mmCIF file of C-alpha atoms and ligand atoms in Angstrom:
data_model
loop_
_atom_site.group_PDB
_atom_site.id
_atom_site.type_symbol
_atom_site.label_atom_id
_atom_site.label_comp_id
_atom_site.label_asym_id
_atom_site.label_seq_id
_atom_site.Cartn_x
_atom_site.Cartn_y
_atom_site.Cartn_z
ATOM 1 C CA UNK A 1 5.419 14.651 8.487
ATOM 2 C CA UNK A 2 6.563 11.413 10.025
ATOM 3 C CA UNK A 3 3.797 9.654 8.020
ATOM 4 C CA UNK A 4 4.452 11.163 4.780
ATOM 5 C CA UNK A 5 4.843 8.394 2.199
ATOM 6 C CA UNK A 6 8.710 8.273 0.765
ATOM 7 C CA UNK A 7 6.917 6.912 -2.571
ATOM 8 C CA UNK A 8 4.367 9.458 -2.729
ATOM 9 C CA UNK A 9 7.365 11.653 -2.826
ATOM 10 C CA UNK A 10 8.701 10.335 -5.520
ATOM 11 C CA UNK A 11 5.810 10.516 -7.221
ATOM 12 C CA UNK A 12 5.202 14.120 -6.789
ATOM 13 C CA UNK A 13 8.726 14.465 -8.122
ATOM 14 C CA UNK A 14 7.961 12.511 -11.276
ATOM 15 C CA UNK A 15 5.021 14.817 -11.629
ATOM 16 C CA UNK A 16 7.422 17.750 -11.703
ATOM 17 C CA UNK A 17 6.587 19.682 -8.378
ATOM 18 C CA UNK A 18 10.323 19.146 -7.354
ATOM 19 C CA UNK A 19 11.439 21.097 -9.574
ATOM 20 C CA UNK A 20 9.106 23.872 -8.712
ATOM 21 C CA UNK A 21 10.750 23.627 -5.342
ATOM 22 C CA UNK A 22 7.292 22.332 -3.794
ATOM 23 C CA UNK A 23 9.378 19.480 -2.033
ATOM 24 C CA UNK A 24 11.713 19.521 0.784
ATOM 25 C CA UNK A 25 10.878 23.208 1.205
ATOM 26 C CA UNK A 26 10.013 22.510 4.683
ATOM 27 C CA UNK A 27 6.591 23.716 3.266
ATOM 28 C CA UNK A 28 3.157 22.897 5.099
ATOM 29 C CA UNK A 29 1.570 19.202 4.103
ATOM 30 C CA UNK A 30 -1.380 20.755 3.410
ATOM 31 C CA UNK A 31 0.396 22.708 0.845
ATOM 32 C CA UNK A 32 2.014 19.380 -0.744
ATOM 33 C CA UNK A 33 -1.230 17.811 -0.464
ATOM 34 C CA UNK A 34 -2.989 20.158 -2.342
ATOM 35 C CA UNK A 35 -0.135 19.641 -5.263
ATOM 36 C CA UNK A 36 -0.313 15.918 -4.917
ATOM 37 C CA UNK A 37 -4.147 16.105 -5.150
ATOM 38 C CA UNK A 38 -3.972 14.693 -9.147
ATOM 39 C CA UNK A 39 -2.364 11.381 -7.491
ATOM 40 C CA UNK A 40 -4.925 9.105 -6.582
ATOM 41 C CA UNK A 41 -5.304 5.252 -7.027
ATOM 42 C CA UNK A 42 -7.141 4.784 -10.306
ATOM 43 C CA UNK A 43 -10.351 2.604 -10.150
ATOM 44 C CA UNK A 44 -11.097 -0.208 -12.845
ATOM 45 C CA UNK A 45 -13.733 -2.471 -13.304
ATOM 46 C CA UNK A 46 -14.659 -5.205 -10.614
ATOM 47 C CA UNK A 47 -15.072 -7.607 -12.923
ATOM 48 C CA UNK A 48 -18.205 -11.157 -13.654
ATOM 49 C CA UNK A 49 -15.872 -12.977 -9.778
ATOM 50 C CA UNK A 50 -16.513 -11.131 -6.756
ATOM 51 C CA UNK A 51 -16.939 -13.926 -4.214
ATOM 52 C CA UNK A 52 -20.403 -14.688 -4.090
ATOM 53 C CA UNK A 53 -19.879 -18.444 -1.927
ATOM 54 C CA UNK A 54 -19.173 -17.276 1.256
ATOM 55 C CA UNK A 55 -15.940 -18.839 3.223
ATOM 56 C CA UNK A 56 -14.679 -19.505 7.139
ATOM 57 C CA UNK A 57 -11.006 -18.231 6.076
ATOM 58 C CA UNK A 58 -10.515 -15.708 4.414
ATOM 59 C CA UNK A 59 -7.296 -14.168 6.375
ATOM 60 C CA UNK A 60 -3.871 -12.440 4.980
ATOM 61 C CA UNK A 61 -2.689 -16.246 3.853
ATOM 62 C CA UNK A 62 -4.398 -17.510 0.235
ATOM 63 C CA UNK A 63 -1.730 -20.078 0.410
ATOM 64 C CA UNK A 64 -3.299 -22.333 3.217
ATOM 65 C CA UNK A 65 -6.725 -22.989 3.304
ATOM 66 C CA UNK A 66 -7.410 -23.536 7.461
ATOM 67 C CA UNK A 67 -8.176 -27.242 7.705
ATOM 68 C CA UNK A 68 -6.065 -28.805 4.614
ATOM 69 C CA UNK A 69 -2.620 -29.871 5.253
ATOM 70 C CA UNK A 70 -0.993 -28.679 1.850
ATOM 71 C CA UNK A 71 -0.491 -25.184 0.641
ATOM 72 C CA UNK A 72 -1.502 -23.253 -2.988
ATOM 73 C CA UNK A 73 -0.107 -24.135 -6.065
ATOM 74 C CA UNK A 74 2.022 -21.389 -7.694
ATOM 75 C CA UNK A 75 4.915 -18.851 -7.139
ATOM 76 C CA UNK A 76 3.996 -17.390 -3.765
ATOM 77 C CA UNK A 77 3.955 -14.419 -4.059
ATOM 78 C CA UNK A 78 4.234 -11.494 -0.996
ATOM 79 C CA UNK A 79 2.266 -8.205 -1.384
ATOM 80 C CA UNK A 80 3.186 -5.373 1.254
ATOM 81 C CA UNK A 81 1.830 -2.030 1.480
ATOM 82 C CA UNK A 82 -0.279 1.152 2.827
ATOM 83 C CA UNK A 83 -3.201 2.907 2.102
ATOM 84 C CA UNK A 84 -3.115 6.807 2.191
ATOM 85 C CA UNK A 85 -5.541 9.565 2.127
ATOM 86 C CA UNK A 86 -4.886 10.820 -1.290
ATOM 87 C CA UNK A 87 -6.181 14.471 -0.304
ATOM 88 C CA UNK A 88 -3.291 14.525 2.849
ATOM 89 C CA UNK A 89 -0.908 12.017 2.411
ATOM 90 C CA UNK A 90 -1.826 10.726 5.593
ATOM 91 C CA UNK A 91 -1.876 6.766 6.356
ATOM 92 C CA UNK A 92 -5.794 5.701 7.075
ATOM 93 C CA UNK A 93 -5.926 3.026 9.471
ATOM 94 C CA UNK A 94 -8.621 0.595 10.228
ATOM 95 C CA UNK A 95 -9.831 0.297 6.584
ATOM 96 C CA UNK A 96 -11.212 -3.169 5.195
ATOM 97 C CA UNK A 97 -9.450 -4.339 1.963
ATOM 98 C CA UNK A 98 -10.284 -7.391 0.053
ATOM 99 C CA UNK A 99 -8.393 -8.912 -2.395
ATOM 100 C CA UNK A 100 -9.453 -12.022 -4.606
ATOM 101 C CA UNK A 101 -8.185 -13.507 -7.513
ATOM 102 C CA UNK A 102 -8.006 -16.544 -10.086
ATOM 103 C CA UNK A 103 -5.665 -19.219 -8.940
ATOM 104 C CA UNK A 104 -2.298 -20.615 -10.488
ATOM 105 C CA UNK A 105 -4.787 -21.913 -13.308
ATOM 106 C CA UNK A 106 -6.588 -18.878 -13.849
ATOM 107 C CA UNK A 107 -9.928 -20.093 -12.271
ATOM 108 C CA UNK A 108 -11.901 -18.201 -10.241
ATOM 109 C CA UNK A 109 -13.921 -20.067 -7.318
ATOM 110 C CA UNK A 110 -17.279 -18.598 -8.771
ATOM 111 C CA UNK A 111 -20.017 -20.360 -10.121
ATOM 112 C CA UNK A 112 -20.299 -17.943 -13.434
ATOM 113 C CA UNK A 113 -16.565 -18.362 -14.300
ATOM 114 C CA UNK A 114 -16.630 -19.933 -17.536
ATOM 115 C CA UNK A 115 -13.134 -21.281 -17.713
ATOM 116 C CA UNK A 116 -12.690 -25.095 -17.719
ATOM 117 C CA UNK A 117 -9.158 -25.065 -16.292
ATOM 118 C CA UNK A 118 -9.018 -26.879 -12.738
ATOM 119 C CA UNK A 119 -9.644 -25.144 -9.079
ATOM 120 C CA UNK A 120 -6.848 -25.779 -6.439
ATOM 121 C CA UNK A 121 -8.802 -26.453 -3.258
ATOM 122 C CA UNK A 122 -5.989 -25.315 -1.293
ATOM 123 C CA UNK A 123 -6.054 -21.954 -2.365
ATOM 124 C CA UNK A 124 -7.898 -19.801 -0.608
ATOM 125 C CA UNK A 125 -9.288 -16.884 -3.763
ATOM 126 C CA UNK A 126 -10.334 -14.214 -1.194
ATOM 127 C CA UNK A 127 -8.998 -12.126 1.624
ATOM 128 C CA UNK A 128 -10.019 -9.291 3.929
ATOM 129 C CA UNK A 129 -7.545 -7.632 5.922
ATOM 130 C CA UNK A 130 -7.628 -4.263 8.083
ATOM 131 C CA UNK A 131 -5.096 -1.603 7.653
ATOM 132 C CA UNK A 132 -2.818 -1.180 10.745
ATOM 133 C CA UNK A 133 -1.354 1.791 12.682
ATOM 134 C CA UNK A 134 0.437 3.315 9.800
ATOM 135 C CA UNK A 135 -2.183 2.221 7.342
ATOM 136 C CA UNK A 136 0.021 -0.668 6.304
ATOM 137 C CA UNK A 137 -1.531 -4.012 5.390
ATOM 138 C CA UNK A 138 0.078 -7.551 3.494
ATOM 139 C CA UNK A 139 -1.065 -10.338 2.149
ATOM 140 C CA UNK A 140 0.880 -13.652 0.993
ATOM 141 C CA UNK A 141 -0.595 -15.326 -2.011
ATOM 142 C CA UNK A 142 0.197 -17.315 -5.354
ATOM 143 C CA UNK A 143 0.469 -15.022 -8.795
ATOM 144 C CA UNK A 144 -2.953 -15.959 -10.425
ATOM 145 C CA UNK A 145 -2.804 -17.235 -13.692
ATOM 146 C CA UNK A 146 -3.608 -15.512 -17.137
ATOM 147 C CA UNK A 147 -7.105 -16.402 -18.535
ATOM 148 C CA UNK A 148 -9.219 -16.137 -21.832
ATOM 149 C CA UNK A 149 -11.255 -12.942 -21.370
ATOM 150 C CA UNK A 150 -12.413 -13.893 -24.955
ATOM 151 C CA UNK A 151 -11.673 -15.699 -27.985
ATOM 152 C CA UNK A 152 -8.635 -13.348 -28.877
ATOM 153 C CA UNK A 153 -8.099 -11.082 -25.052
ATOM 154 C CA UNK A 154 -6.266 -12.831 -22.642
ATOM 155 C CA UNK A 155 -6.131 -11.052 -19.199
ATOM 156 C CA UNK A 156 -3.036 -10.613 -17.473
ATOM 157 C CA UNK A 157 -2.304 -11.749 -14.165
ATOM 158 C CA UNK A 158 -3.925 -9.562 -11.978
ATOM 159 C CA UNK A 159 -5.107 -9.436 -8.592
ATOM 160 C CA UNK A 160 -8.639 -7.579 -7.843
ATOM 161 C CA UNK A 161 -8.951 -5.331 -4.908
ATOM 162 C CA UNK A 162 -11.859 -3.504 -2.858
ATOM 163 C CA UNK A 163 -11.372 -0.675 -0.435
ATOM 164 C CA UNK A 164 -13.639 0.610 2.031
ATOM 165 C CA UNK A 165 -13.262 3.186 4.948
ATOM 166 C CA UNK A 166 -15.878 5.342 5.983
ATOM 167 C CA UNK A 167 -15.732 8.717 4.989
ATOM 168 C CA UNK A 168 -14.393 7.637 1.665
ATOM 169 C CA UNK A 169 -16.481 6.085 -1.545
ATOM 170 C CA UNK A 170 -15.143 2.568 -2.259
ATOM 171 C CA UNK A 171 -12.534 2.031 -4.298
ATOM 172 C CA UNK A 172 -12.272 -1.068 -6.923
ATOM 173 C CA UNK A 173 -9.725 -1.696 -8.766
ATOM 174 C CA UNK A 174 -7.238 -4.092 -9.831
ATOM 175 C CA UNK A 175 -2.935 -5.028 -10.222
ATOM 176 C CA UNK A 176 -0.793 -6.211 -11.850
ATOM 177 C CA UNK A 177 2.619 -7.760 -12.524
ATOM 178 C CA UNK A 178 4.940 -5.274 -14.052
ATOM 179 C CA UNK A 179 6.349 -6.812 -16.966
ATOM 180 C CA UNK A 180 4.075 -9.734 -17.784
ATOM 181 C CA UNK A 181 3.810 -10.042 -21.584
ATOM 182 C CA UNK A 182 -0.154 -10.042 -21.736
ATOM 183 C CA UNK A 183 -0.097 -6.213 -20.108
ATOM 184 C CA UNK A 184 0.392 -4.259 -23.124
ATOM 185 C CA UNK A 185 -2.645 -5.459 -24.606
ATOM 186 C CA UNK A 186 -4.919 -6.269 -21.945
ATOM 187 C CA UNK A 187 -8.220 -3.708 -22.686
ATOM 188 C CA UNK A 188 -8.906 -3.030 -19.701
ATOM 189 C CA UNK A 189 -5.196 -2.304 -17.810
ATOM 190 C CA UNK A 190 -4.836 0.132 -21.118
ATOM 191 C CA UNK A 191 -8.212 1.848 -20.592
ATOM 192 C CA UNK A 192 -5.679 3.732 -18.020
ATOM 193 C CA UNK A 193 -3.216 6.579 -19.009
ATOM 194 C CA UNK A 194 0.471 5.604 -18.154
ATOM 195 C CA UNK A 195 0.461 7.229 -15.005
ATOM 196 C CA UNK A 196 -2.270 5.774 -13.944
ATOM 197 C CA UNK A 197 -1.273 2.203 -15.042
ATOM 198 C CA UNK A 198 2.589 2.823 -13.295
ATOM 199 C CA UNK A 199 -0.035 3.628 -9.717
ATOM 200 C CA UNK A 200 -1.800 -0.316 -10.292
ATOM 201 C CA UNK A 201 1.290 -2.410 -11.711
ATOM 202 C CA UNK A 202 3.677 -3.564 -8.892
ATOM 203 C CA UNK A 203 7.350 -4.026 -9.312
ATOM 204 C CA UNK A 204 8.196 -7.535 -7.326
ATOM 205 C CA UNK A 205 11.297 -9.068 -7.277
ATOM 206 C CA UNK A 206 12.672 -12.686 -7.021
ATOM 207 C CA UNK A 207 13.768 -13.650 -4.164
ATOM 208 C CA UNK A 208 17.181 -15.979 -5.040
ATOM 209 C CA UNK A 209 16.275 -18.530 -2.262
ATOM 210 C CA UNK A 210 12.836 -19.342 -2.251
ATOM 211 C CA UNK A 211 11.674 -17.939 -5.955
ATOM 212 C CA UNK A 212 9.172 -16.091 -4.087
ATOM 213 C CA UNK A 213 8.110 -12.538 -5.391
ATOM 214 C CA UNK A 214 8.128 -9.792 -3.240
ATOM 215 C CA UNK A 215 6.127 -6.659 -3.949
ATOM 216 C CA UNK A 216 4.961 -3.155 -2.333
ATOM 217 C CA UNK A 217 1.900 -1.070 -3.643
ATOM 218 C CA UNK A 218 0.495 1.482 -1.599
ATOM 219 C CA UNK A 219 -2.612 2.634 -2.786
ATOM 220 C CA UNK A 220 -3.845 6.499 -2.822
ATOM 221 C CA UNK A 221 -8.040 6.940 -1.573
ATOM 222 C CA UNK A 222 -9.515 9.799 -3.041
ATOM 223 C CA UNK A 223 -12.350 11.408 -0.816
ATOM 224 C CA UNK A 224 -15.917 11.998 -1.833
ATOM 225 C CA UNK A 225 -16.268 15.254 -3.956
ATOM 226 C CA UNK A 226 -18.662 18.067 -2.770
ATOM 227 C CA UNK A 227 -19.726 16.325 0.500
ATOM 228 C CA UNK A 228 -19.027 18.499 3.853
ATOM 229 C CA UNK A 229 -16.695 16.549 6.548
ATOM 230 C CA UNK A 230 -19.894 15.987 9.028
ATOM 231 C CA UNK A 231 -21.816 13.928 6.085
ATOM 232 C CA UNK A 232 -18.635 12.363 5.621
ATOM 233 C CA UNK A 233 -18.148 10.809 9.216
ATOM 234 C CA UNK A 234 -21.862 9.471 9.382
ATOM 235 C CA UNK A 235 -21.355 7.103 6.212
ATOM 236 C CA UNK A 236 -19.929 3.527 8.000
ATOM 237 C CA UNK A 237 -17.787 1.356 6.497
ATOM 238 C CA UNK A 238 -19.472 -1.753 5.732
ATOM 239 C CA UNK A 239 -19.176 -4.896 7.956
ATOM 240 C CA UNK A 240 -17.486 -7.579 5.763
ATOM 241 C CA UNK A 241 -16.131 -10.128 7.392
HETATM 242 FE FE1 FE2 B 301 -10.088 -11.000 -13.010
#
């Protein structure tokens, strides 16, 4: 139970399985998990930008670019969290997550991005990182800028991410800053219900120093439906690096 995720608790209490005495029970966690099974990380769209140039560094650090003495341009911004098995509550380790995003401008480094506002060559867009031990992972970036989607959407700041593990189906999906005035009206953050949006929109906080904004999200992988645990462990997670 060591594992268990504190938040995922909370969740499940928000959900109303406290108070049918399904928590702190000292009941099995296959019991909880089978309560908590509704609570899984909600996929969106991966959007016209996944990377399509290939780059050397694409580490934990967007805000250095190896090679160039200056850093990003932007509130940094420092994103901590885990990834758990949605089914068991248990952390998955080893799992390849990528992360890219628009810059302080709202540019993307892709060719097909039609937005005329500047690149920052000293940010780095993309990163790949492995989960650890406890399934934890972080990243330390800039918070992207908002950008014309069309003539009258513009998309929040947001931050696209890609999960794979093998054994599970891939998840895509993307966060967001809680708060941020373009949310409520962003068409594809409200495609979700409100629980599902609360699961992708990350609560960071200023920190009085630096101005930096410090933020957790763990994220919740839902395994494949109808497939036996023997086909599971012969799909591979995909070498991305
Ligand atoms: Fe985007």
């Amino acid at each position: 139970m060591k594992n268990f995720d504190p938040e995922r608790r909370n969740l499940l209490k928000n959900a109303g399985l406290a108070g049918a005495g399904l928590i702190g029970s000292g009941l099995a966690l296959s019991s909880i998990a089978k309560a908590a099974a509704a609570i899984k990380t909600p996929a969106q769209t991966e959007g016209p930008f996944y990377p399509v140039r290939d780059q050397l560094d694409k580490d934990a650090d967007l805000t250095r670019v190896q090679g160039r003495a200056e850093s990003a341009e932007g509130t940094e911004v420092l994103l901590k969290g885990r990834l758990f098995d949605a089914d068991t509550g248990l952390p998955i380790t080893g799992a390849l997550v990528e992360f890219w995003q628009a810059c302080a401008s709202g540019k993307y480094n892709h060719p097909e991005d039609p937005n005329t506002a500047p690149l920052d060559q000293n940010f780095q867009y993309w990163a790949q990182v492995h989960t650890g031990n406890q399934g934890e992972f972080s990243i330390r970036t800039i918070k992207p800028g908002a950008y014309p989607a069309t003539a009258n959407w513009i998309r929040p700041p947001h931050i696209h991410v890609k999960v794979h593990k093998a054994g599970y189906p891939s998840l895509t999906t993307q966060i967001y800053f809680k708060g941020d005035q373009y949310n409520n009206t962003d068409q594809i953050l409200q495609k979700l219900t409100p629980a599902q949006q609360n699961l992708v929109t990350v609560d960071f906080t200023t920190q009085p120093d630096t101005n930096e904004l410090s933020g957790n999200w763990n994220i919740y992988l839902g395994k494949f439906q109808g497939i036996t645990a023997a086909g599971a462990d012969r799909l591979t997670t995909p070498e991305l690096d």
